[in-house]
Short mmCIF file of C-alpha atoms and ligand atoms in Angstrom, two decimals:
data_model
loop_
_atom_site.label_atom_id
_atom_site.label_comp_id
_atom_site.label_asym_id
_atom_site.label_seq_id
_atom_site.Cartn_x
_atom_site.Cartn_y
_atom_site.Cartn_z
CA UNK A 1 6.33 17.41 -6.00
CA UNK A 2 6.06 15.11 -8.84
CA UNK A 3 9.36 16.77 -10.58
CA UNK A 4 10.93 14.60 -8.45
CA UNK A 5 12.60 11.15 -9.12
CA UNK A 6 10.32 8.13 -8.01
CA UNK A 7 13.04 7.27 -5.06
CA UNK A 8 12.85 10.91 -3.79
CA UNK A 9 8.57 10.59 -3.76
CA UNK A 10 9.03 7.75 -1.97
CA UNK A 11 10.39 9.60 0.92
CA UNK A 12 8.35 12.75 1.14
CA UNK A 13 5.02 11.48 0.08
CA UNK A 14 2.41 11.45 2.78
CA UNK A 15 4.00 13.22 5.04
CA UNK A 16 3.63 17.43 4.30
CA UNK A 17 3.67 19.62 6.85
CA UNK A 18 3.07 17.44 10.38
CA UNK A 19 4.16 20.30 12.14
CA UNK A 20 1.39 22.53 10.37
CA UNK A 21 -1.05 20.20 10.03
CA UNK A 22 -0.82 17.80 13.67
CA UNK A 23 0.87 21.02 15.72
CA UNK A 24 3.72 18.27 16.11
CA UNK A 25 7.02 18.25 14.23
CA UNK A 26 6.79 14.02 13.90
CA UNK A 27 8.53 12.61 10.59
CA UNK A 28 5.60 10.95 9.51
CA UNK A 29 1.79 11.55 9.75
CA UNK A 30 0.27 10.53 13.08
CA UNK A 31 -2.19 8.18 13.69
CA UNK A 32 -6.05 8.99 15.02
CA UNK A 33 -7.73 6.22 15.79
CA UNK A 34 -11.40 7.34 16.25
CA UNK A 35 -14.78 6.14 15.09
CA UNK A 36 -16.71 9.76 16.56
CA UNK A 37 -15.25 13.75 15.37
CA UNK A 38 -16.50 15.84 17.69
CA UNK A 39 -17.68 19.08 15.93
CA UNK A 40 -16.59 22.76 17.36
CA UNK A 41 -20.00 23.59 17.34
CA UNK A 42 -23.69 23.55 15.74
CA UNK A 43 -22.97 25.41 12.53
CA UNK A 44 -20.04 22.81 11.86
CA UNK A 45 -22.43 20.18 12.67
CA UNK A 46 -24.71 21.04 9.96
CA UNK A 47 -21.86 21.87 7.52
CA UNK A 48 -20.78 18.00 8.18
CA UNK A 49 -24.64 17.20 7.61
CA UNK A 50 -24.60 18.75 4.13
CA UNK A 51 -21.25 18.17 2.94
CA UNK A 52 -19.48 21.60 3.28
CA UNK A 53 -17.31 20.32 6.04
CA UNK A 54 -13.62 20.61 5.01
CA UNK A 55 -12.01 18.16 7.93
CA UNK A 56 -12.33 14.98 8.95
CA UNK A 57 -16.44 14.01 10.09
CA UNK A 58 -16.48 10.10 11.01
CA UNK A 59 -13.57 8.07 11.26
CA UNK A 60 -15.44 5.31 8.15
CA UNK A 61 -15.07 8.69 5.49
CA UNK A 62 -11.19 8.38 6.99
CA UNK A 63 -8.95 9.90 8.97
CA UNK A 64 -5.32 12.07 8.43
CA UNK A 65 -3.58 9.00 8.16
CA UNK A 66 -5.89 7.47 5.56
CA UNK A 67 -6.14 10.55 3.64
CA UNK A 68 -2.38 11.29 3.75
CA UNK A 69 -2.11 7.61 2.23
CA UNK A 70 -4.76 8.30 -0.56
CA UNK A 71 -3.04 11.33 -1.61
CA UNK A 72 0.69 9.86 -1.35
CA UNK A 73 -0.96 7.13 -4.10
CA UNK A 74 -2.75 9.11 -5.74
CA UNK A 75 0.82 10.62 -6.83
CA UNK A 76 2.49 8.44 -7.18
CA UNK A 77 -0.05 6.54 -9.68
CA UNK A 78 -0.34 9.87 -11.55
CA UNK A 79 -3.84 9.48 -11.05
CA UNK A 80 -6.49 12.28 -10.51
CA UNK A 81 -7.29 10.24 -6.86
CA UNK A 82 -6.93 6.88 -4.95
CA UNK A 83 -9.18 5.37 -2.36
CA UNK A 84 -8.54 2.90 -0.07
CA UNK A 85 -9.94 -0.68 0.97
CA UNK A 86 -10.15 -3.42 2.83
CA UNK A 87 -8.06 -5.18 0.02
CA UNK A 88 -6.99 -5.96 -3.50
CA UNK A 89 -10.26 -7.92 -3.49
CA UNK A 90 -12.18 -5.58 -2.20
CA UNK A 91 -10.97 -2.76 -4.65
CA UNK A 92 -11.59 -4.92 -7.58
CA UNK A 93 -14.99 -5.79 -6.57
CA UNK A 94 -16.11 -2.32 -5.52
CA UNK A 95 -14.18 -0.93 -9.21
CA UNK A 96 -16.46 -3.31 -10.80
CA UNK A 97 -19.38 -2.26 -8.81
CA UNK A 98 -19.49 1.38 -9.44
CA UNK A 99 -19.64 0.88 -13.10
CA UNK A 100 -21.64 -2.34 -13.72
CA UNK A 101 -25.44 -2.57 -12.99
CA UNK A 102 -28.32 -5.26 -14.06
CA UNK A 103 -28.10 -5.53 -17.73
CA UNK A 104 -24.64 -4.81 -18.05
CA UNK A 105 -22.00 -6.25 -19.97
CA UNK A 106 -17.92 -7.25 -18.56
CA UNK A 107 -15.00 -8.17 -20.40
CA UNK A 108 -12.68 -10.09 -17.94
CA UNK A 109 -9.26 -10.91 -18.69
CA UNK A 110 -8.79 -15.27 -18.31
CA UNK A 111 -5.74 -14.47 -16.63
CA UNK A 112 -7.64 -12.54 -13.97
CA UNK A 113 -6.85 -12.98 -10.17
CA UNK A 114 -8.69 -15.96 -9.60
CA UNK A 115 -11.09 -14.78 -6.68
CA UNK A 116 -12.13 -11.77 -8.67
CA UNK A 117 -13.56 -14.71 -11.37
CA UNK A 118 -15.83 -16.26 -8.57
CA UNK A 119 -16.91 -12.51 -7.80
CA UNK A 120 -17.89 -12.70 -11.81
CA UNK A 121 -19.36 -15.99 -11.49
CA UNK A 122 -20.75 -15.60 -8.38
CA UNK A 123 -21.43 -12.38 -8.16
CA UNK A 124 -22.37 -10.06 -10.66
CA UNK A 125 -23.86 -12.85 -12.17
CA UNK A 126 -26.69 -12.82 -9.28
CA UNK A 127 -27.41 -9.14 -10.21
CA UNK A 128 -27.74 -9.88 -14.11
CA UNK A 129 -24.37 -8.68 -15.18
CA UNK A 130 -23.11 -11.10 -17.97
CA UNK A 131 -19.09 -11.59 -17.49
CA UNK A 132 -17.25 -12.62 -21.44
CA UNK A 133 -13.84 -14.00 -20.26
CA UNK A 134 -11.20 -13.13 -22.99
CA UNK A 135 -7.73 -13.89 -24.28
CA UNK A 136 -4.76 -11.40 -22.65
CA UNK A 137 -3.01 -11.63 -26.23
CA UNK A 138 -6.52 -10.61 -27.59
CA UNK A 139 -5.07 -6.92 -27.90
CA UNK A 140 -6.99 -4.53 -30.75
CA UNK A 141 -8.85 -8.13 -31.64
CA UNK A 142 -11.08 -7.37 -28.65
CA UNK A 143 -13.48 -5.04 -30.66
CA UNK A 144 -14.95 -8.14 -31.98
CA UNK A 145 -16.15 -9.34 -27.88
CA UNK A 146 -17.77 -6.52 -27.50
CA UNK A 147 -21.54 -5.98 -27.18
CA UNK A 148 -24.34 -3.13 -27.41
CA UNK A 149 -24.08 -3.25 -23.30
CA UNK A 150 -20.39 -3.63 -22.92
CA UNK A 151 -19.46 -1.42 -19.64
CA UNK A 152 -15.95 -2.07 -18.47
CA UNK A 153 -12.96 -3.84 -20.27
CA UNK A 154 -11.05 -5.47 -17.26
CA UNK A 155 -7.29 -6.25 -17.76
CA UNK A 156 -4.13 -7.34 -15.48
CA UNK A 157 -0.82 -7.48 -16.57
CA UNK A 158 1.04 -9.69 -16.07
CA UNK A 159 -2.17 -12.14 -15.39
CA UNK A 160 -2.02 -14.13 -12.34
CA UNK A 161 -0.12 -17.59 -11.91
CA UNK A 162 0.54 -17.62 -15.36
CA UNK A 163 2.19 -14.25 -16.41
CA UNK A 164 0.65 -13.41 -19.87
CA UNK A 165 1.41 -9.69 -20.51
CA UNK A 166 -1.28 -7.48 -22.37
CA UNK A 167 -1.17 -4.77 -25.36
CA UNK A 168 -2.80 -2.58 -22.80
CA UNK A 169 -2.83 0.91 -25.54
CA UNK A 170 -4.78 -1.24 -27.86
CA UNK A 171 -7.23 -2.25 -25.49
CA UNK A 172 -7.50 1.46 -24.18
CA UNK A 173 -7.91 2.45 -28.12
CA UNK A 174 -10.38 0.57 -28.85
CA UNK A 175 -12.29 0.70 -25.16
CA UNK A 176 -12.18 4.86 -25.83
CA UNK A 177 -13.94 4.29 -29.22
CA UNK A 178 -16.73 2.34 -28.00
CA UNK A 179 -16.95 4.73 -24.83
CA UNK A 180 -15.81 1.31 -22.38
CA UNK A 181 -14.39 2.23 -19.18
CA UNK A 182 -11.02 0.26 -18.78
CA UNK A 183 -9.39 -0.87 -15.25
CA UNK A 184 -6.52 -3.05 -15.06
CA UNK A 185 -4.98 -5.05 -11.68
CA UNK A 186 -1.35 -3.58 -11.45
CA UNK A 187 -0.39 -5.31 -8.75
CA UNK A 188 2.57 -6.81 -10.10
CA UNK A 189 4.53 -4.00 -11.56
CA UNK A 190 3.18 -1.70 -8.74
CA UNK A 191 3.24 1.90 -10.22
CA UNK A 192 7.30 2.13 -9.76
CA UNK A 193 7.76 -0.22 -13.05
CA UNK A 194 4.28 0.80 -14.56
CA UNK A 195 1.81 3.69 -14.43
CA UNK A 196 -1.30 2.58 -16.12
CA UNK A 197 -3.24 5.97 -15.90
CA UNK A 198 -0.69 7.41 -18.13
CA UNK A 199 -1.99 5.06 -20.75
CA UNK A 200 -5.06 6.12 -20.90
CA UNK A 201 -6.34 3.43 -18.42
CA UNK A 202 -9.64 4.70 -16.09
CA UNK A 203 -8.62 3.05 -13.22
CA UNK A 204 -5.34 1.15 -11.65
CA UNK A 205 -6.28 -1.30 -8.95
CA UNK A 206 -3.91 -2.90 -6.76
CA UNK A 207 -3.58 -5.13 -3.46
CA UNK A 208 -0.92 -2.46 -0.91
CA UNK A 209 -1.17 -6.36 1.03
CA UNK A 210 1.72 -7.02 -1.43
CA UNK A 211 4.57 -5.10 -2.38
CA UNK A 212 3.84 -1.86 -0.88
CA UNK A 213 2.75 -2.81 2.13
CA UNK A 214 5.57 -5.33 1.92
CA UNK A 215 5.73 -7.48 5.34
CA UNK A 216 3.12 -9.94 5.30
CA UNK A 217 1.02 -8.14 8.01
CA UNK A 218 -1.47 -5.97 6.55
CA UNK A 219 -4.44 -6.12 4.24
CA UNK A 220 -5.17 -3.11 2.26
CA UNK A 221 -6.64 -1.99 -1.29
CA UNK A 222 -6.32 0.92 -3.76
CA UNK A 223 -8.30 2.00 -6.32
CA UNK A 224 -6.54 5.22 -8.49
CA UNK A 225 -9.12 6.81 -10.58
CA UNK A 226 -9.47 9.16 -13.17
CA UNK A 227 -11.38 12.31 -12.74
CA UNK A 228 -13.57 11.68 -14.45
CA UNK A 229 -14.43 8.19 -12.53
CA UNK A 230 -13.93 9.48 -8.83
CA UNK A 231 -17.76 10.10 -8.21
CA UNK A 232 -18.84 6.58 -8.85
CA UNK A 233 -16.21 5.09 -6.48
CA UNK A 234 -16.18 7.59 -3.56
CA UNK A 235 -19.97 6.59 -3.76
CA UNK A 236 -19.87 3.62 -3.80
CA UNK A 237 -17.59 2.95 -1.41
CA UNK A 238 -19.77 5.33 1.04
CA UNK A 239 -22.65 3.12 0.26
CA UNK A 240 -21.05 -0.37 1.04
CA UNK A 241 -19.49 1.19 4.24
CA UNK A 242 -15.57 0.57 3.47
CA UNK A 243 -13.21 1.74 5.08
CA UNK A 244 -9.36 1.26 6.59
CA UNK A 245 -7.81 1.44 10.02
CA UNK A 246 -5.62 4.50 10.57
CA UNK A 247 -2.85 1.64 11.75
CA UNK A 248 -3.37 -0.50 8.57
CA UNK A 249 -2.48 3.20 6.65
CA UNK A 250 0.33 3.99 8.82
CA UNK A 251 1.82 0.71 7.69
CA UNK A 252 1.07 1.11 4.16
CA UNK A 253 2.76 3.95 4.26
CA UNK A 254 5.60 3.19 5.96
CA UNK A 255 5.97 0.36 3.50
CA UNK A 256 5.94 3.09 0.88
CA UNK A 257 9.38 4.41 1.86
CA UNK A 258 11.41 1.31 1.74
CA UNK A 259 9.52 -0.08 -1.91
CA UNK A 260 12.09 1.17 -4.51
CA UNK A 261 15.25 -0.76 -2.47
CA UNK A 262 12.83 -3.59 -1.89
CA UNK A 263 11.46 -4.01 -5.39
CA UNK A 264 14.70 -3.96 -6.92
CA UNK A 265 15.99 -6.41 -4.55
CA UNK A 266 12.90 -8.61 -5.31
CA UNK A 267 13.93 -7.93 -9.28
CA UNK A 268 17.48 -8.43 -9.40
CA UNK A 269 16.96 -11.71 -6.94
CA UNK A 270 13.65 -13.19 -9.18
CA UNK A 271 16.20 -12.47 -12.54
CA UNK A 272 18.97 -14.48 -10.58
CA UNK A 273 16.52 -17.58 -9.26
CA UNK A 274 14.57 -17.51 -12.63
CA UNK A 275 17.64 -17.71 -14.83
CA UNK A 276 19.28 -20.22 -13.00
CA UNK A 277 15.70 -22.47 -12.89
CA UNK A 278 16.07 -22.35 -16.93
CA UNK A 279 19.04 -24.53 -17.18
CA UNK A 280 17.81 -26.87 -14.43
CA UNK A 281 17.16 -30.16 -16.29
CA UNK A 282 13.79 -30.75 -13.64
CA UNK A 283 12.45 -27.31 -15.79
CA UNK A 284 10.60 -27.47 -18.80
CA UNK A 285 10.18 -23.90 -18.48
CA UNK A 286 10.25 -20.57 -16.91
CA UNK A 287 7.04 -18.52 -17.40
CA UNK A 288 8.63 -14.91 -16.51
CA UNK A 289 8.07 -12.33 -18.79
CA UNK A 290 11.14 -10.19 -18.71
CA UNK A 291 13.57 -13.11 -20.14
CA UNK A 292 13.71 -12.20 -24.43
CA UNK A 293 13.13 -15.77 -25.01
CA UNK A 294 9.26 -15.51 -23.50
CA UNK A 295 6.69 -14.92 -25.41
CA UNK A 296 5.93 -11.81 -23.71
CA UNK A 297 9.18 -9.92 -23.66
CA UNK A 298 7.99 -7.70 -26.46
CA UNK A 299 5.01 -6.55 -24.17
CA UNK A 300 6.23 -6.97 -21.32
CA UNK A 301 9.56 -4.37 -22.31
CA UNK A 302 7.20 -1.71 -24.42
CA UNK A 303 5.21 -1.00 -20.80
CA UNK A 304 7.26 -1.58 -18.06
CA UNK A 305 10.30 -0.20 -16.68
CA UNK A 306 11.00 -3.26 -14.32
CA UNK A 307 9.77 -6.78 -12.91
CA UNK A 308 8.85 -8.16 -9.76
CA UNK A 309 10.15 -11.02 -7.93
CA UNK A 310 6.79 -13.53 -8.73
CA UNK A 311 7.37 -15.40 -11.48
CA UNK A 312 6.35 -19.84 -11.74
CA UNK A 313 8.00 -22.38 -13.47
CA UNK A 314 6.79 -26.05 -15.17
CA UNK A 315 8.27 -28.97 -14.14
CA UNK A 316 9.93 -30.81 -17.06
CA UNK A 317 7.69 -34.03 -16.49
CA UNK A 318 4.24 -33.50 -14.90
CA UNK A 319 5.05 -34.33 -11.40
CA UNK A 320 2.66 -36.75 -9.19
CA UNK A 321 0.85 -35.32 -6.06
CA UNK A 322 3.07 -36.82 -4.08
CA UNK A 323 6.16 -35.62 -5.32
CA UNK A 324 4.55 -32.28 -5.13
CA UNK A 325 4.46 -32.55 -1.43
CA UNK A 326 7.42 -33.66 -1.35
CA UNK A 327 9.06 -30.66 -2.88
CA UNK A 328 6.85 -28.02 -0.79
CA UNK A 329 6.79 -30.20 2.67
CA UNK A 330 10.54 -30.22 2.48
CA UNK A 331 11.38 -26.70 1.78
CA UNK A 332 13.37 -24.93 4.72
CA UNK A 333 13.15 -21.21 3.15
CA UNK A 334 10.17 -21.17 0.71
CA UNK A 335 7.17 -21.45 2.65
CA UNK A 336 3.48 -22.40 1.32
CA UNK A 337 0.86 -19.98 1.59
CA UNK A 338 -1.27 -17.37 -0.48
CA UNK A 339 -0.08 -13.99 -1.27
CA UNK A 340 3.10 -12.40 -2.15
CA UNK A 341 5.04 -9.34 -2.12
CA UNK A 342 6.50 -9.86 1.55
CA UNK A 343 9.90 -9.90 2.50
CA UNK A 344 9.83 -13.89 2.90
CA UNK A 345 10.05 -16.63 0.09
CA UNK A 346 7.02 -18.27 -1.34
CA UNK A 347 6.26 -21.65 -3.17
CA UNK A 348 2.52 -22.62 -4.32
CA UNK A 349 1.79 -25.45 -7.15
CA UNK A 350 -1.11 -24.65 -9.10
CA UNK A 351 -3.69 -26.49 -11.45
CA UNK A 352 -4.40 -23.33 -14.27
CA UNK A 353 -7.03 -25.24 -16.33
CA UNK A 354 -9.30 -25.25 -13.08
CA UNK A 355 -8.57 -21.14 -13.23
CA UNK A 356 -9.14 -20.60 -16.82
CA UNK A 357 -12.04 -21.15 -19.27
CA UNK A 358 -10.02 -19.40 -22.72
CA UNK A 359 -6.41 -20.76 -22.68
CA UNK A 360 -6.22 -24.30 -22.89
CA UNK A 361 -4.13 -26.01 -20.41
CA UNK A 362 -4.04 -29.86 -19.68
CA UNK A 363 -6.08 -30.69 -16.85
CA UNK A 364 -3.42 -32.44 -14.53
CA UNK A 365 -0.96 -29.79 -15.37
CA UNK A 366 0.97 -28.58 -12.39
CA UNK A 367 3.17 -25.19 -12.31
CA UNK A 368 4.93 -24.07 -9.69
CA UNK A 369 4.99 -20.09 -8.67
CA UNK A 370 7.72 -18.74 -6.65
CA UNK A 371 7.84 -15.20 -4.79
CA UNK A 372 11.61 -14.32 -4.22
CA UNK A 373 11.78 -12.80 -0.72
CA UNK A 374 15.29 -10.48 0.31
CA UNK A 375 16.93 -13.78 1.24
CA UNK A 376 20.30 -14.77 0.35
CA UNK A 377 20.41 -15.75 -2.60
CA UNK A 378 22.40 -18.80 -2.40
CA UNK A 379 20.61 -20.14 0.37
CA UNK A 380 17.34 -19.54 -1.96
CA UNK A 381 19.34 -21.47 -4.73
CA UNK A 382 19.89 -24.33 -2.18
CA UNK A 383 16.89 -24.95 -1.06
CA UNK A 384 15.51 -24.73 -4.47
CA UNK A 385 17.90 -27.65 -5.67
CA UNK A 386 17.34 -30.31 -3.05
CA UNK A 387 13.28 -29.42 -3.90
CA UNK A 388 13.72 -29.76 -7.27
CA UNK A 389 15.44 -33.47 -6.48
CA UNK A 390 12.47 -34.40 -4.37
CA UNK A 391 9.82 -32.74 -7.06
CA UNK A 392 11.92 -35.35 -9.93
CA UNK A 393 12.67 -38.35 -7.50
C1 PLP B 1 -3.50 -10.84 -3.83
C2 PLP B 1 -4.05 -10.23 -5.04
C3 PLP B 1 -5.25 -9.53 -4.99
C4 PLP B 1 -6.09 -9.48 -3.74
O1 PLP B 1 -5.49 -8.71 -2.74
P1 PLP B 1 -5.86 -8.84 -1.19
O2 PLP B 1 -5.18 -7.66 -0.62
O3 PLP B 1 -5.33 -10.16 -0.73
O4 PLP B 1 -7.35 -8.77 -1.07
C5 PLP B 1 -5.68 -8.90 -6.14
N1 PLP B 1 -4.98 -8.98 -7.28
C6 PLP B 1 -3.83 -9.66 -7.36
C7 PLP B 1 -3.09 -9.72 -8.67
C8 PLP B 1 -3.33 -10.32 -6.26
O5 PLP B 1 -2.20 -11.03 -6.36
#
């Protein structure tokens, strides 16, 4: 299976042998929903009981659709397995959970997804885990952060809102020494333009909410895991009771087949809006990592075959509140809310010193991230430059 071109996986992943399998020749795996298995008898009962049960025993431990899903990712990622959950937040905080406990020790990229830092804060803090927040750029230099009870090394590349890449083999290098479990988010690249496991990273987290999943409708996480790491997620997972709808799997995976067009779309589109943002005299400057004159180009081209269509920009002069809402209030085709990775344009102005405690930022700076739907271009381009007027007016 995995001879094949990424495209071609797309396709046939997730779906062997319905006819086999579901006694029903449907192109894609069905969908059970069901909460109770009935058992064919005792004996299978008490195989279920102890674990020797080789179907499906209660629809929270999954069902074909979910486990289809899991193993469709799971190949995709390269990875030894994937497990599903509730969401990219989810994922990261049950990642985090299966390998941290009182006493422990967590280095935490600044650039992380900023709700996973309140989990930190918040969190794991309440349960005596101590979180170090360090630089993305920190690279081999991150030997020096780490302690006697250092645990997990925590990256995501490119970071959130603010699109620092990371030297992600140095990191692993130095995490493998000091026997550190790595994970990194991977949302962004997905595992078309990046397969983290292949470096030598434990565990690849994403949010399927995004790209794969791909319409704005859905909310699902996945965790791809090393052999080596599956028993402390599967069991953890078990213990905290997550789980995902057979309908929310069916979606993911239906996203699945259409991600390669889409994601290049999203590319080719984010390369056109970005560029064209660059000689806009309202821009001070694009932060997108796949243009050579960012500062994380190098990176950014060493690990990854591609780039997605999220990318923000800085307004050449800081821009008032008000003319902030007059920019996003105005705006016919990029809409304001959270997430990304839908088929629809995005706008949201951000503060990143109230998101960051290593790399300095002004405290009244505003930047402005953009997701690039599959819109017309040109109308994108339009809208864009009558909000750029009102953001400088
Ligand atoms: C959105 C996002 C998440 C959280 O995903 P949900 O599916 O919304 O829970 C995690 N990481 C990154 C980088 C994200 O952008």
């Amino acid at each position: 299976m995995s001879s094949y071109h990424q495209d071609t996986l797309l396709t046939l992943l997730g779906r062997e042998n319905t006819r086999e399998n579901y006694g029903f020749g449907s192109v894609s795996a069905p969908v059970f929903r069901t909460s109770t298995v009935l058992f064919e008898n005792y004996e299978a009962f008490e195989q279920a009981m102890d674990g020797r049960y080789k179907g499906i025993t209660y629809g929270r431990y999954g069902t074909p659709a979910t486990h289809a899903l899991e193993a469709a990712l799971a190949t995709l990622d390269g990875a030894h397995g994937a497990a599903l959950t509730s969401g990219g937040m989810s994922a990261i905080s049950m990642a985090l959970t299966a390998f941290l406990q009182a006493g422990d020790h967590l280095l935490m990229v600044d650039t992380v997804y900023d709700p996973a830092r309140n989990f930190c804060n918040g969190e794991l803090a309440r349960y005596g885990i101590e979180t170090t927040y360090y630089d993305p750029l920190a690279g081999a230099d991150i030997e020096s952060l780490i302690k006697e009870n250092t645990r997990v090394i925590y990256m995501e590349a490119p970071g959130s809102l603010t699109f620092e890449m990371q030297d992600i083999d140095a990191i692993v290098r130095v995490a493998k020494k000091r026997g550190i479990i790595t994970m990194i988010d991977n949302t962004w690249a997905t595992p078309l333009f990046f397969k983290p496991l292949a470096h030598g990273v434990d565990i690849s987290i994403q949010s399927a909410t995004k790209y794969i999943g791909g319409h704005s409708d859905l909310l699902v996480g996945i965790i791809s895991f090393s052999q080596a790491c599956e028993a402390p997620i599967r069991r953890t997972l078990k213990y905290y009771g997550v789980g995902v709808t057979p309908d929310d799997a069916f979606l993911v995976a239906r996203g699945l087949r259409t991600l390669g067009v889409r994601l290049r779309h999203h590319e080719q589109a984010a390369m056109k809006v970005a560029g064209w943002l660059k000689g806009r005299a309202e821009v001070d400057r694009v932060l997108h990592p796949a243009f050579p004159d960012d500062p994380n180009y190098s990176l950014w081209k060493h690990y990854m075959d591609g780039a997605s269509g999220l990318f923000a920009f800085k307004p050449a002069v800081n821009p008032s509140r008000e003319a902030v809402a007059r920019m996003v209030d105005g705006m016919k085709l990029f809409k304001l809310g959270f997430s990304w990775g839908g088929f629809e344009s995005l706008v949201v102005p951000f503060y990143p010193a109230r998101v960051r405690s290593v790399i300095a930022h002004e405290k009244d700076e505003i930047l402005i991230r953009l997701h690039i739907g599959l819109e017309d271009v040109g109308d994108l381009l339009a809208d864009l430059e009558a909000g750029l007027r009102r953001l400088a007016a």
